[in-house]
Amino acid sequence: MDWSALAGTVVGASVGICSTLLVTKLQWRHQRHDRWYEVRRETYVGFLTALNKAYETLSALSWGEYASELPRSGAAREILRINEVYESRQRVLITGSRSVVDACDQAFRSLKEVRDVLGLGHDTDSQAFRMADDNYRAAVLKLDTVIRVDLAIPEPDLGFVSFTRVEMPSSTAEIPPRPSPSSPEPRI
């Protein structure tokens, strides 16, 4: 009996089985990576969306457009709950990278600062709100940047400068008034 034919068949079958297992494992890793990427992306977008909704609702509270039976400070605290900021933050804490979690925490704390300022009765024209608002906008901009780095998403070229204020005047007399909610937004 010729053992070389049998040995060649066994070796060929072994190589075929091993290569099939290797390719299957590599495909599984790739699919797992893709699923994990999607989970992180959806989690990050969910948190940014919750932050934005809560911020907009807090602004409506300051303008008297948010109806609640609670006093203003209670209504301000309620806004973070109903917009699922706490829940979406927990998802980021579980799935996010260390840099995203740190930036998420900073954005969360700065939104709570905005909430506290508005809950104390300050309106959007007050210096206290402007400082809290600037901190919030800077924290969200940093969070956006950190998320883009984490997900390897390039910065968009939007054709305009950042949403944050560039420089605050030294005197409050130089600060232009913010538009009232009833006045139309200027178009850029």
PDB file of C-alpha atoms in Angstrom, residues 44 47 89-109 143 146-147 150:
ATOM      1  CA  TYR A  44     -22.784  58.037  21.768  1.00  0.00           C
ATOM      2  CA  PHE A  47     -26.261  60.508  24.741  1.00  0.00           C
ATOM      3  CA  ARG A  89     -25.064  58.448  30.349  1.00  0.00           C
ATOM      4  CA  GLN A  90     -25.049  55.021  31.995  1.00  0.00           C
ATOM      5  CA  ARG A  91     -24.896  53.384  28.575  1.00  0.00           C
ATOM      6  CA  VAL A  92     -21.849  55.493  27.693  1.00  0.00           C
ATOM      7  CA  LEU A  93     -20.200  54.601  31.012  1.00  0.00           C
ATOM      8  CA  ILE A  94     -20.607  50.920  30.164  1.00  0.00           C
ATOM      9  CA  THR A  95     -19.655  50.931  26.477  1.00  0.00           C
ATOM     10  CA  GLY A  96     -17.427  53.982  26.028  1.00  0.00           C
ATOM     11  CA  SER A  97     -13.679  54.260  25.970  1.00  0.00           C
ATOM     12  CA  ARG A  98     -11.957  56.016  28.887  1.00  0.00           C
ATOM     13  CA  SER A  99     -11.537  59.276  26.945  1.00  0.00           C
ATOM     14  CA  VAL A 100     -15.212  59.292  25.883  1.00  0.00           C
ATOM     15  CA  VAL A 101     -16.381  58.513  29.428  1.00  0.00           C
ATOM     16  CA  ASP A 102     -14.312  61.413  30.809  1.00  0.00           C
ATOM     17  CA  ALA A 103     -15.655  63.841  28.183  1.00  0.00           C
ATOM     18  CA  CYS A 104     -19.184  62.489  28.754  1.00  0.00           C
ATOM     19  CA  ASP A 105     -18.894  63.160  32.475  1.00  0.00           C
ATOM     20  CA  GLN A 106     -17.710  66.712  31.835  1.00  0.00           C
ATOM     21  CA  ALA A 107     -20.617  67.401  29.460  1.00  0.00           C
ATOM     22  CA  PHE A 108     -23.049  65.859  31.947  1.00  0.00           C
ATOM     23  CA  ARG A 109     -21.735  67.994  34.832  1.00  0.00           C
ATOM     24  CA  LEU A 143     -17.168  65.347  23.656  1.00  0.00           C
ATOM     25  CA  VAL A 146     -13.377  62.758  21.429  1.00  0.00           C
ATOM     26  CA  ILE A 147     -16.205  60.636  20.000  1.00  0.00           C
ATOM     27  CA  ASP A 150     -12.822  57.096  19.189  1.00  0.00           C
TER      28      ASP A 150
END
